[in-house]
GROMACS .gro file of C-alpha atoms in nm:
model
  231
    1MET     CA    1  -1.537   0.360  -3.288
    2LEU     CA    2  -1.306   0.580  -3.085
    3PRO     CA    3  -0.944   0.605  -3.204
    4HIS     CA    4  -0.685   0.428  -2.993
    5HIS     CA    5  -0.600   0.649  -2.698
    6HIS     CA    6  -0.376   0.524  -2.421
    7GLU     CA    7  -0.425   0.683  -2.081
    8ILE     CA    8  -0.231   0.630  -1.761
    9HIS     CA    9  -0.416   0.693  -1.437
   10ARG     CA   10  -0.263   0.716  -1.092
   11THR     CA   11  -0.506   0.460  -0.950
   12HIS     CA   12  -0.307   0.191  -1.131
   13ARG     CA   13  -0.020   0.267  -0.895
   14ILE     CA   14  -0.214   0.228  -0.571
   15GLY     CA   15  -0.118  -0.133  -0.496
   16TRP     CA   16   0.259  -0.114  -0.537
   17LEU     CA   17   0.284   0.250  -0.428
   18ARG     CA   18   0.121   0.183  -0.092
   19ALA     CA   19   0.344  -0.117  -0.026
   20ALA     CA   20   0.658   0.066  -0.143
   21VAL     CA   21   0.601   0.377   0.067
   22LEU     CA   22   0.503   0.173   0.371
   23GLY     CA   23   0.810  -0.049   0.337
   24ALA     CA   24   1.061   0.231   0.287
   25ASN     CA   25   0.908   0.443   0.561
   26ASP     CA   26   0.914   0.156   0.811
   27GLY     CA   27   1.269   0.067   0.711
   28ILE     CA   28   1.398   0.417   0.780
   29VAL     CA   29   1.191   0.484   1.092
   30SER     CA   30   1.233   0.151   1.269
   31THR     CA   31   1.605   0.112   1.195
   32ALA     CA   32   1.692   0.475   1.271
   33SER     CA   33   1.487   0.463   1.591
   34LEU     CA   34   1.656   0.140   1.694
   35ILE     CA   35   2.001   0.285   1.628
   36VAL     CA   36   1.927   0.612   1.805
   37GLY     CA   37   1.776   0.435   2.105
   38ILE     CA   38   2.071   0.201   2.144
   39ALA     CA   39   2.321   0.483   2.091
   40ALA     CA   40   2.144   0.685   2.361
   41SER     CA   41   2.197   0.396   2.604
   42HIS     CA   42   2.576   0.432   2.551
   43ALA     CA   43   2.613   0.093   2.383
   44ALA     CA   44   2.931   0.000   2.197
   45HIS     CA   45   2.954   0.088   1.827
   46ASN     CA   46   2.968  -0.277   1.719
   47ASP     CA   47   2.650  -0.348   1.917
   48ILE     CA   48   2.475  -0.060   1.744
   49VAL     CA   49   2.573  -0.191   1.400
   50LEU     CA   50   2.472  -0.547   1.489
   51ALA     CA   51   2.134  -0.433   1.618
   52GLY     CA   52   2.078  -0.228   1.304
   53VAL     CA   53   2.157  -0.520   1.072
   54ALA     CA   54   1.938  -0.755   1.275
   55GLY     CA   55   1.658  -0.499   1.262
   56LEU     CA   56   1.694  -0.476   0.884
   57VAL     CA   57   1.666  -0.852   0.830
   58ALA     CA   58   1.388  -0.906   1.083
   59GLY     CA   59   1.195  -0.603   0.965
   60ALA     CA   60   1.212  -0.697   0.597
   61MET     CA   61   1.087  -1.048   0.669
   62SER     CA   62   0.816  -0.916   0.898
   63MET     CA   63   0.698  -0.670   0.635
   64ALA     CA   64   0.691  -0.940   0.368
   65ALA     CA   65   0.500  -1.183   0.588
   66GLY     CA   66   0.258  -0.920   0.712
   67GLU     CA   67   0.178  -0.787   0.366
   68TYR     CA   68   0.142  -1.136   0.221
   69VAL     CA   69  -0.097  -1.250   0.495
   70SER     CA   70  -0.299  -0.928   0.484
   71VAL     CA   71  -0.333  -0.907   0.107
   72SER     CA   72  -0.391  -1.283   0.079
   73SER     CA   73  -0.686  -1.246   0.318
   74GLN     CA   74  -0.824  -0.974   0.094
   75ALA     CA   75  -0.773  -1.194  -0.213
   76ASP     CA   76  -0.949  -1.486  -0.041
   77THR     CA   77  -1.246  -1.263   0.038
   78GLU     CA   78  -1.263  -1.144  -0.322
   79GLN     CA   79  -1.254  -1.500  -0.452
   80ALA     CA   80  -1.527  -1.608  -0.208
   81ASP     CA   81  -1.749  -1.320  -0.325
   82LEU     CA   82  -1.685  -1.406  -0.690
   83LYS     CA   83  -1.770  -1.771  -0.626
   84ARG     CA   84  -2.096  -1.671  -0.460
   85GLU     CA   85  -2.180  -1.429  -0.742
   86ARG     CA   86  -2.109  -1.697  -1.003
   87LYS     CA   87  -2.356  -1.930  -0.826
   88GLU     CA   88  -2.621  -1.658  -0.805
   89LEU     CA   89  -2.586  -1.592  -1.176
   90ALA     CA   90  -2.634  -1.960  -1.249
   91ASP     CA   91  -2.935  -1.988  -1.018
   92ASP     CA   92  -3.127  -1.674  -1.117
   93GLU     CA   93  -2.977  -1.475  -1.402
   94HIS     CA   94  -3.295  -1.270  -1.450
   95TYR     CA   95  -3.285  -1.137  -1.093
   96GLU     CA   96  -2.916  -1.062  -1.124
   97LYS     CA   97  -2.983  -0.857  -1.437
   98LYS     CA   98  -3.249  -0.658  -1.251
   99GLU     CA   99  -3.005  -0.607  -0.965
  100LEU     CA  100  -2.740  -0.474  -1.204
  101ALA     CA  101  -2.994  -0.248  -1.378
  102PHE     CA  102  -3.100  -0.104  -1.040
  103ILE     CA  103  -2.735  -0.011  -0.971
  104TYR     CA  104  -2.723   0.184  -1.298
  105VAL     CA  105  -3.054   0.356  -1.220
  106SER     CA  106  -2.912   0.467  -0.886
  107ARG     CA  107  -2.618   0.618  -1.077
  108GLY     CA  108  -2.843   0.829  -1.298
  109LEU     CA  109  -2.957   0.620  -1.596
  110ASP     CA  110  -3.326   0.597  -1.679
  111PRO     CA  111  -3.476   0.251  -1.615
  112LEU     CA  112  -3.510   0.151  -1.980
  113LEU     CA  113  -3.151   0.244  -2.066
  114ALA     CA  114  -3.024   0.084  -1.743
  115ASP     CA  115  -3.199  -0.240  -1.837
  116GLN     CA  116  -3.043  -0.234  -2.184
  117VAL     CA  117  -2.696  -0.162  -2.046
  118ALA     CA  118  -2.727  -0.441  -1.791
  119GLN     CA  119  -2.839  -0.687  -2.058
  120GLN     CA  120  -2.557  -0.602  -2.296
  121LEU     CA  121  -2.290  -0.613  -2.025
  122MET     CA  122  -2.416  -0.948  -1.899
  123ASP     CA  123  -2.419  -1.085  -2.253
  124HIS     CA  124  -2.056  -0.981  -2.284
  125ASP     CA  125  -1.927  -1.080  -1.937
  126ALA     CA  126  -2.187  -1.131  -1.667
  127LEU     CA  127  -1.949  -1.212  -1.384
  128GLY     CA  128  -1.713  -0.929  -1.476
  129ALA     CA  129  -2.000  -0.679  -1.479
  130HIS     CA  130  -2.124  -0.785  -1.135
  131ALA     CA  131  -1.774  -0.804  -0.993
  132ARG     CA  132  -1.699  -0.449  -1.103
  133ASP     CA  133  -2.032  -0.274  -1.040
  134GLU     CA  134  -2.183  -0.476  -0.755
  135LEU     CA  135  -1.879  -0.598  -0.562
  136GLY     CA  136  -1.632  -0.322  -0.650
  137ILE     CA  137  -1.368  -0.571  -0.768
  138SER     CA  138  -1.168  -0.470  -1.075
  139GLU     CA  139  -0.832  -0.545  -1.230
  140THR     CA  140  -0.696  -0.215  -1.098
  141ASN     CA  141  -0.755  -0.285  -0.729
  142THR     CA  142  -0.744  -0.665  -0.721
  143ALA     CA  143  -0.530  -0.790  -0.433
  144LYS     CA  144  -0.183  -0.914  -0.537
  145PRO     CA  145  -0.017  -1.081  -0.233
  146ILE     CA  146   0.321  -1.167  -0.390
  147GLN     CA  147   0.365  -0.821  -0.538
  148ALA     CA  148   0.281  -0.654  -0.208
  149ALA     CA  149   0.511  -0.884  -0.006
  150LEU     CA  150   0.814  -0.846  -0.233
  151THR     CA  151   0.768  -0.470  -0.270
  152SER     CA  152   0.742  -0.419   0.105
  153ALA     CA  153   1.044  -0.639   0.184
  154VAL     CA  154   1.271  -0.479  -0.076
  155THR     CA  155   1.173  -0.122   0.004
  156PHE     CA  156   1.205  -0.186   0.379
  157ALA     CA  157   1.559  -0.314   0.325
  158VAL     CA  158   1.647  -0.014   0.109
  159GLY     CA  159   1.507   0.223   0.369
  160ALA     CA  160   1.687   0.046   0.654
  161VAL     CA  161   2.023   0.057   0.474
  162LEU     CA  162   2.022   0.437   0.471
  163PRO     CA  163   2.060   0.498   0.848
  164LEU     CA  164   2.294   0.198   0.869
  165LEU     CA  165   2.532   0.364   0.624
  166ILE     CA  166   2.539   0.671   0.845
  167VAL     CA  167   2.634   0.454   1.143
  168LEU     CA  168   2.923   0.298   0.954
  169PHE     CA  169   3.081   0.628   0.858
  170ALA     CA  170   2.971   0.873   1.128
  171PRO     CA  171   3.192   0.950   1.430
  172GLU     CA  172   3.055   0.794   1.749
  173THR     CA  173   3.033   1.129   1.926
  174ASP     CA  174   2.788   1.268   1.667
  175LEU     CA  175   2.610   0.944   1.588
  176ILE     CA  176   2.268   1.033   1.729
  177VAL     CA  177   2.253   1.376   1.568
  178LEU     CA  178   2.376   1.256   1.228
  179VAL     CA  179   2.151   0.949   1.212
  180SER     CA  180   1.847   1.150   1.322
  181SER     CA  181   1.912   1.437   1.082
  182ALA     CA  182   1.990   1.214   0.786
  183SER     CA  183   1.689   0.993   0.852
  184LEU     CA  184   1.457   1.293   0.868
  185LEU     CA  185   1.600   1.409   0.537
  186PHE     CA  186   1.543   1.064   0.385
  187LEU     CA  187   1.186   1.059   0.519
  188THR     CA  188   1.115   1.404   0.379
  189LEU     CA  189   1.242   1.300   0.036
  190LEU     CA  190   1.035   0.982   0.057
  191GLY     CA  191   0.725   1.183   0.140
  192ILE     CA  192   0.789   1.416  -0.153
  193LEU     CA  193   0.843   1.124  -0.392
  194ALA     CA  194   0.532   0.941  -0.273
  195ALA     CA  195   0.319   1.254  -0.296
  196TYR     CA  196   0.447   1.335  -0.644
  197THR     CA  197   0.393   0.980  -0.769
  198GLY     CA  198   0.045   0.965  -0.619
  199GLY     CA  199  -0.051   1.313  -0.737
  200SER     CA  200  -0.115   1.458  -0.390
  201GLY     CA  201   0.019   1.766  -0.210
  202ILE     CA  202   0.398   1.752  -0.176
  203ILE     CA  203   0.429   1.962   0.141
  204LYS     CA  204   0.157   1.769   0.321
  205GLY     CA  205   0.303   1.435   0.214
  206ALA     CA  206   0.655   1.527   0.323
  207PHE     CA  207   0.543   1.669   0.658
  208ARG     CA  208   0.336   1.374   0.772
  209VAL     CA  209   0.613   1.125   0.694
  210ALA     CA  210   0.883   1.334   0.863
  211PHE     CA  211   0.666   1.414   1.165
  212TRP     CA  212   0.596   1.055   1.260
  213GLY     CA  213   0.957   0.959   1.198
  214ALA     CA  214   1.082   1.236   1.427
  215LEU     CA  215   0.834   1.133   1.695
  216ALA     CA  216   0.942   0.769   1.677
  217MET     CA  217   1.313   0.851   1.699
  218GLY     CA  218   1.257   1.101   1.980
  219LEU     CA  219   1.060   0.858   2.195
  220THR     CA  220   1.307   0.574   2.136
  221ALA     CA  221   1.603   0.798   2.219
  222ALA     CA  222   1.427   0.902   2.540
  223VAL     CA  223   1.377   0.539   2.641
  224GLY     CA  224   1.740   0.455   2.570
  225SER     CA  225   1.866   0.760   2.758
  226VAL     CA  226   1.643   0.716   3.064
  227PHE     CA  227   1.680   0.344   3.113
  228GLY     CA  228   2.027   0.299   2.964
  229THR     CA  229   1.928  -0.029   2.803
  230VAL     CA  230   1.927  -0.166   2.451
  231VAL     CA  231   1.583  -0.110   2.304
   0.00000   0.00000   0.00000
């Protein structure tokens, strides 16, 4: 028996990390873009703040609802596949063992060993073995709707608060420049944090987050400036 050895892999972070980065990124980009666009239309300061707060609340709820519906659909699909697999195991366990053994053969085991592995795994947990190796469903990547919804809503709100704070304390004459600059800084830091947590390239992660944020703010500012309307 192997000695107890605890390992932490980055794949365990995929679910909450994706929702957290998406929420914070959307919070910064959408709120900063909204503020910059409205400021470019020469709106009053109170209107800019009001629009920013409304965008924070609406965006957080939208993120929560969207993530919950999306991840719930994934969870429903997983449960439907598991239900079908459970029925197939009950109807023809012998065929299901051969199917599992064939998967192991395709991964490099010789047929005799693959048959033995399939038999032992099915004796231990038949549905779990088929869920993992046939359907690709495991505890690590199982859909968690509530976790995704709450993470997205909270991180969106946190992200949205950052440009709002700039609005509250920045002089009106420099509002667009300060909000844009600060938001790009926040996005760059978010990209670095996400890349570091996920184990990917820091420069690449920071650049792609900042690039799309700059593009969004630039286009929204252009709309506000050209049409002179609240966007």
